[in-house]
mmCIF file of C-alpha atoms in Angstrom:
data_model
loop_
_atom_site.group_PDB
_atom_site.id
_atom_site.type_symbol
_atom_site.label_atom_id
_atom_site.label_comp_id
_atom_site.label_asym_id
_atom_site.label_seq_id
_atom_site.Cartn_x
_atom_site.Cartn_y
_atom_site.Cartn_z
ATOM 1 C CA MET A 207 -9.590 0.657 30.428
ATOM 2 C CA LEU A 208 -7.430 1.395 27.395
ATOM 3 C CA LYS A 209 -5.070 4.349 27.272
ATOM 4 C CA PRO A 210 -6.913 7.099 25.324
ATOM 5 C CA ILE A 211 -3.905 8.961 23.853
ATOM 6 C CA ILE A 212 -0.172 8.447 23.329
ATOM 7 C CA ASN A 213 2.600 10.790 22.198
ATOM 8 C CA LYS A 214 5.506 10.326 19.793
ATOM 9 C CA GLU A 215 8.071 10.181 22.597
ATOM 10 C CA GLU A 216 6.255 7.232 24.178
ATOM 11 C CA ILE A 217 5.947 5.454 20.826
ATOM 12 C CA ASN A 218 9.650 5.860 20.040
ATOM 13 C CA LYS A 219 10.527 3.923 23.208
ATOM 14 C CA LEU A 220 8.489 0.887 22.138
ATOM 15 C CA PRO A 221 9.936 -2.203 20.405
ATOM 16 C CA LEU A 222 9.488 -2.375 16.651
ATOM 17 C CA GLU A 223 6.700 -4.523 15.190
ATOM 18 C CA ALA A 224 6.668 -6.041 11.697
ATOM 19 C CA PHE A 225 4.679 -8.659 9.825
ATOM 20 C CA ASN A 226 6.589 -11.946 9.732
ATOM 21 C CA GLY A 227 4.105 -14.152 7.883
ATOM 22 C CA LYS A 228 4.014 -15.140 4.222
ATOM 23 C CA ILE A 229 4.022 -12.368 1.602
ATOM 24 C CA THR A 230 2.779 -13.071 -1.918
ATOM 25 C CA ILE A 231 3.350 -10.553 -4.702
ATOM 26 C CA VAL A 232 0.422 -10.696 -7.122
ATOM 27 C CA ASP A 233 1.524 -9.423 -10.526
ATOM 28 C CA SER A 234 -0.061 -11.869 -12.997
ATOM 29 C CA GLN A 235 -3.511 -13.369 -13.654
ATOM 30 C CA GLU A 236 -2.282 -16.763 -12.480
ATOM 31 C CA LYS A 237 -1.216 -15.290 -9.158
ATOM 32 C CA VAL A 238 -4.522 -13.399 -8.898
ATOM 33 C CA THR A 239 -6.409 -16.684 -9.094
ATOM 34 C CA GLU A 240 -4.185 -18.306 -6.463
ATOM 35 C CA ALA A 241 -4.518 -15.320 -4.115
ATOM 36 C CA MET A 242 -8.293 -15.076 -4.459
ATOM 37 C CA ASN A 243 -8.708 -18.790 -3.721
ATOM 38 C CA ILE A 244 -7.186 -18.070 -0.323
ATOM 39 C CA LEU A 245 -8.886 -14.742 0.356
ATOM 40 C CA GLN A 246 -12.387 -15.878 -0.555
ATOM 41 C CA LYS A 247 -12.243 -18.371 2.317
ATOM 42 C CA GLN A 248 -11.746 -15.586 4.874
ATOM 43 C CA THR A 249 -14.431 -13.894 6.955
ATOM 44 C CA VAL A 250 -12.353 -10.821 7.875
ATOM 45 C CA VAL A 251 -9.177 -9.304 6.379
ATOM 46 C CA GLY A 252 -7.075 -6.175 6.731
ATOM 47 C CA ILE A 253 -6.625 -3.894 3.727
ATOM 48 C CA ASP A 254 -4.478 -0.912 2.776
ATOM 49 C CA THR A 255 -3.019 0.740 -0.328
ATOM 50 C CA GLU A 256 0.218 2.413 -1.359
ATOM 51 C CA THR A 257 0.749 5.105 -3.988
ATOM 52 C CA LYS A 258 3.930 6.486 -5.503
ATOM 53 C CA PRO A 259 4.408 9.902 -3.871
ATOM 54 C CA SER A 260 4.141 12.963 -6.057
ATOM 55 C CA PHE A 261 6.228 15.998 -5.257
ATOM 56 C CA ARG A 262 4.659 18.153 -7.989
ATOM 57 C CA LYS A 263 1.648 20.268 -7.105
ATOM 58 C CA GLY A 264 -1.530 19.048 -8.785
ATOM 59 C CA THR A 265 -0.069 15.667 -9.752
ATOM 60 C CA ILE A 266 -1.670 12.646 -8.107
ATOM 61 C CA ASN A 267 -0.569 9.142 -9.024
ATOM 62 C CA LYS A 268 -2.912 6.177 -9.216
ATOM 63 C CA ILE A 269 -2.766 3.541 -6.480
ATOM 64 C CA ALA A 270 0.117 1.192 -7.235
ATOM 65 C CA LEU A 271 -0.420 -1.449 -4.563
ATOM 66 C CA LEU A 272 -3.357 -3.010 -2.740
ATOM 67 C CA GLN A 273 -2.523 -5.079 0.315
ATOM 68 C CA ILE A 274 -4.969 -7.658 1.697
ATOM 69 C CA ALA A 275 -3.887 -9.531 4.811
ATOM 70 C CA THR A 276 -4.977 -12.456 6.920
ATOM 71 C CA GLU A 277 -3.252 -13.012 10.259
ATOM 72 C CA ASP A 278 -0.406 -14.971 8.643
ATOM 73 C CA HIS A 279 -0.470 -14.205 4.906
ATOM 74 C CA CYS A 280 -0.493 -10.922 2.971
ATOM 75 C CA MET A 281 -1.230 -10.527 -0.733
ATOM 76 C CA LEU A 282 0.347 -7.543 -2.479
ATOM 77 C CA PHE A 283 -1.619 -6.737 -5.639
ATOM 78 C CA ARG A 284 0.601 -4.669 -7.960
ATOM 79 C CA LEU A 285 -2.081 -2.609 -9.658
ATOM 80 C CA ASN A 286 0.493 -0.659 -11.672
ATOM 81 C CA LYS A 287 1.505 -3.920 -13.372
ATOM 82 C CA ILE A 288 -1.795 -5.780 -13.885
ATOM 83 C CA PRO A 289 -5.324 -4.792 -14.965
ATOM 84 C CA PHE A 290 -7.670 -4.448 -11.995
ATOM 85 C CA PRO A 291 -8.880 -8.050 -11.540
ATOM 86 C CA GLU A 292 -12.622 -8.754 -11.719
ATOM 87 C CA GLU A 293 -12.138 -11.284 -8.918
ATOM 88 C CA LEU A 294 -10.894 -8.430 -6.754
ATOM 89 C CA VAL A 295 -13.987 -6.382 -7.591
ATOM 90 C CA ASP A 296 -16.166 -9.292 -6.494
ATOM 91 C CA PHE A 297 -14.148 -9.681 -3.299
ATOM 92 C CA LEU A 298 -14.313 -6.016 -2.309
ATOM 93 C CA SER A 299 -18.061 -6.034 -3.046
ATOM 94 C CA ASP A 300 -18.733 -9.228 -1.066
ATOM 95 C CA LYS A 301 -21.067 -8.481 1.839
ATOM 96 C CA LYS A 302 -20.026 -11.639 3.704
ATOM 97 C CA ILE A 303 -16.357 -10.688 4.116
ATOM 98 C CA LYS A 304 -15.350 -7.859 6.470
ATOM 99 C CA LYS A 305 -12.614 -5.596 5.103
ATOM 100 C CA ILE A 306 -10.821 -3.679 7.873
ATOM 101 C CA GLY A 307 -8.714 -0.587 7.249
ATOM 102 C CA LEU A 308 -7.951 2.932 8.420
ATOM 103 C CA ALA A 309 -8.881 6.221 6.717
ATOM 104 C CA LEU A 310 -10.297 4.164 3.867
ATOM 105 C CA LYS A 311 -12.180 6.889 2.007
ATOM 106 C CA ASP A 312 -9.154 7.925 -0.063
ATOM 107 C CA ASP A 313 -8.130 4.297 -0.614
ATOM 108 C CA LEU A 314 -11.550 3.350 -1.959
ATOM 109 C CA ASN A 315 -11.773 6.491 -4.104
ATOM 110 C CA GLY A 316 -8.356 5.659 -5.514
ATOM 111 C CA LEU A 317 -9.309 2.067 -6.260
ATOM 112 C CA ASN A 318 -12.429 3.316 -8.026
ATOM 113 C CA LYS A 319 -10.176 5.195 -10.441
ATOM 114 C CA HIS A 320 -8.861 1.798 -11.516
ATOM 115 C CA TYR A 321 -12.300 0.157 -11.714
ATOM 116 C CA LYS A 322 -15.767 1.325 -10.657
ATOM 117 C CA PHE A 323 -17.267 -0.876 -7.947
ATOM 118 C CA ASN A 324 -19.398 -0.651 -4.808
ATOM 119 C CA PRO A 325 -17.392 -1.699 -1.733
ATOM 120 C CA GLU A 326 -19.345 -3.650 0.884
ATOM 121 C CA ASN A 327 -18.756 -4.566 4.552
ATOM 122 C CA ILE A 328 -15.943 -2.046 4.910
ATOM 123 C CA ILE A 329 -14.991 -1.152 8.485
ATOM 124 C CA ASP A 330 -12.854 1.939 9.063
ATOM 125 C CA LEU A 331 -11.036 1.758 12.389
ATOM 126 C CA GLN A 332 -11.192 5.538 12.756
ATOM 127 C CA SER A 333 -14.976 5.270 13.032
ATOM 128 C CA ILE A 334 -14.969 2.722 15.880
ATOM 129 C CA VAL A 335 -11.920 3.217 18.136
ATOM 130 C CA LYS A 336 -13.516 6.021 20.152
ATOM 131 C CA SER A 337 -16.226 3.606 21.288
ATOM 132 C CA TYR A 338 -13.460 1.673 23.059
ATOM 133 C CA GLY A 339 -11.868 4.727 24.658
ATOM 134 C CA ILE A 340 -9.094 5.383 22.132
ATOM 135 C CA PHE A 341 -8.894 9.017 21.001
ATOM 136 C CA GLU A 342 -6.111 8.619 18.445
ATOM 137 C CA LEU A 343 -6.679 8.230 14.694
ATOM 138 C CA SER A 344 -3.300 7.178 13.291
ATOM 139 C CA LEU A 345 -2.505 3.505 12.744
ATOM 140 C CA GLN A 346 0.812 3.814 14.523
ATOM 141 C CA LYS A 347 -0.718 5.355 17.644
ATOM 142 C CA ILE A 348 -3.700 3.002 17.846
ATOM 143 C CA TYR A 349 -1.424 -0.019 17.468
ATOM 144 C CA ALA A 350 0.974 1.319 20.099
ATOM 145 C CA ILE A 351 -1.863 1.762 22.595
ATOM 146 C CA LEU A 352 -3.232 -1.739 22.069
ATOM 147 C CA PHE A 353 -0.039 -3.749 21.678
ATOM 148 C CA GLU A 354 2.728 -1.545 23.135
ATOM 149 C CA LYS A 355 4.753 -1.919 19.940
ATOM 150 C CA ARG A 356 5.851 0.533 17.263
ATOM 151 C CA ILE A 357 5.072 0.284 13.560
ATOM 152 C CA SER A 358 7.728 1.839 11.312
ATOM 153 C CA LYS A 359 6.583 4.405 8.733
ATOM 154 C CA SER A 360 10.017 4.728 7.074
ATOM 155 C CA GLN A 361 8.977 3.306 3.685
ATOM 156 C CA ARG A 362 5.823 5.386 3.198
ATOM 157 C CA LEU A 363 7.314 7.855 0.706
ATOM 158 C CA THR A 364 9.282 5.327 -1.345
ATOM 159 C CA ASN A 365 8.535 4.529 -4.998
ATOM 160 C CA TRP A 366 5.715 1.984 -5.046
ATOM 161 C CA GLU A 367 5.934 1.724 -8.821
ATOM 162 C CA ASN A 368 9.462 0.315 -8.733
ATOM 163 C CA ASP A 369 9.960 -2.597 -11.107
ATOM 164 C CA THR A 370 10.718 -4.761 -8.067
ATOM 165 C CA LEU A 371 9.560 -3.971 -4.551
ATOM 166 C CA THR A 372 12.342 -4.144 -1.979
ATOM 167 C CA GLU A 373 12.062 -6.477 0.992
ATOM 168 C CA HIS A 374 11.621 -3.437 3.246
ATOM 169 C CA GLN A 375 8.752 -2.172 1.072
ATOM 170 C CA GLN A 376 7.057 -5.576 1.103
ATOM 171 C CA ILE A 377 7.264 -5.897 4.895
ATOM 172 C CA TYR A 378 6.110 -2.311 5.422
ATOM 173 C CA ALA A 379 3.106 -2.752 3.120
ATOM 174 C CA ALA A 380 2.154 -6.095 4.643
ATOM 175 C CA THR A 381 2.496 -4.721 8.173
ATOM 176 C CA ASP A 382 0.097 -1.859 7.478
ATOM 177 C CA ALA A 383 -2.698 -4.136 6.258
ATOM 178 C CA TRP A 384 -2.044 -6.882 8.824
ATOM 179 C CA SER A 385 -1.979 -4.470 11.763
ATOM 180 C CA THR A 386 -5.466 -3.148 10.953
ATOM 181 C CA LEU A 387 -6.773 -6.715 11.214
ATOM 182 C CA LEU A 388 -5.007 -7.260 14.540
ATOM 183 C CA ILE A 389 -6.409 -3.994 15.900
ATOM 184 C CA TYR A 390 -9.942 -4.957 14.898
ATOM 185 C CA ASN A 391 -9.674 -8.447 16.389
ATOM 186 C CA ARG A 392 -8.329 -7.001 19.629
ATOM 187 C CA LEU A 393 -11.078 -4.380 19.862
ATOM 188 C CA MET A 394 -13.698 -7.093 19.413
ATOM 189 C CA GLN A 395 -12.432 -8.564 22.705
ATOM 190 C CA GLU A 396 -12.969 -5.256 24.505
ATOM 191 C CA LYS A 397 -16.203 -3.915 25.919
ATOM 192 C CA LYS A 398 -17.601 -0.763 24.327
ATOM 193 C CA LEU A 399 -17.760 2.246 26.623
ATOM 194 C CA THR A 400 -20.972 4.037 27.475
ATOM 195 C CA LYS A 401 -21.588 7.544 26.171
ATOM 196 C CA LYS A 402 -21.021 8.865 29.691
ATOM 197 C CA GLU A 403 -17.689 7.077 30.036
ATOM 198 C CA ILE A 404 -16.540 8.516 26.703
ATOM 199 C CA GLU A 405 -17.562 12.030 27.789
ATOM 200 C CA VAL A 406 -15.562 11.667 31.018
ATOM 201 C CA ILE A 407 -12.426 10.702 29.041
ATOM 202 C CA GLU A 408 -12.960 13.590 26.618
ATOM 203 C CA GLN A 409 -13.213 16.044 29.493
ATOM 204 C CA SER A 410 -10.093 14.617 31.133
ATOM 205 C CA ILE A 411 -8.114 15.017 27.898
ATOM 206 C CA ALA A 412 -9.410 18.567 27.465
ATOM 207 C CA ASN A 413 -8.382 19.419 31.046
ATOM 208 C CA ASP A 414 -4.883 17.995 30.509
ATOM 209 C CA ILE A 415 -4.452 20.064 27.329
ATOM 210 C CA LYS A 416 -5.668 23.180 29.100
ATOM 211 C CA SER A 417 -3.301 22.664 32.048
ATOM 212 C CA HIS A 418 -0.334 22.284 29.671
ATOM 213 C CA ASP A 419 -1.290 25.502 27.905
ATOM 214 C CA LEU A 420 -1.340 27.494 31.126
#
């Protein structure tokens, strides 16, 4: 049975994990075509987005980067530099290809501000992990439970509209999308818990919290 919860102290003791496959920056129509030729052959991919942080109240920037990852190759679509590609609309609307991510509602809403489309076959990890006995919702914690490795979040608040993405930004962005795919593939090897088994874990967690509060 998988560990249901994990704390920050436990995560900080784990070895660091990072994507070490091929990263392709997609910032021209030619590169869009090359990337989509690869992605359209996939049956399941990991996706994520990055947005330049705003430190002014009421100001929200548009999504600057869309990451789509296979197990060994990640495409970084620089949406602040290119028009939203129609091929990407078709891909995200393709019912035959599973798109795996985490907390995807905001990502999809943000992408729809670039171009209106109807996403299909989207699987949000937050909606399925509980069925396998995991009661965490963050990518870092879910990954740590399944793989006993730590994903760095150090680049999250960097400028994703930079003229050139740093190597650290590229690896961070690729890791986020790639790790969702790895989580999904791993969960598909696990057996779903029964409703009763889930209730037992919930009660155990509640009891632990209560005992710590006493």
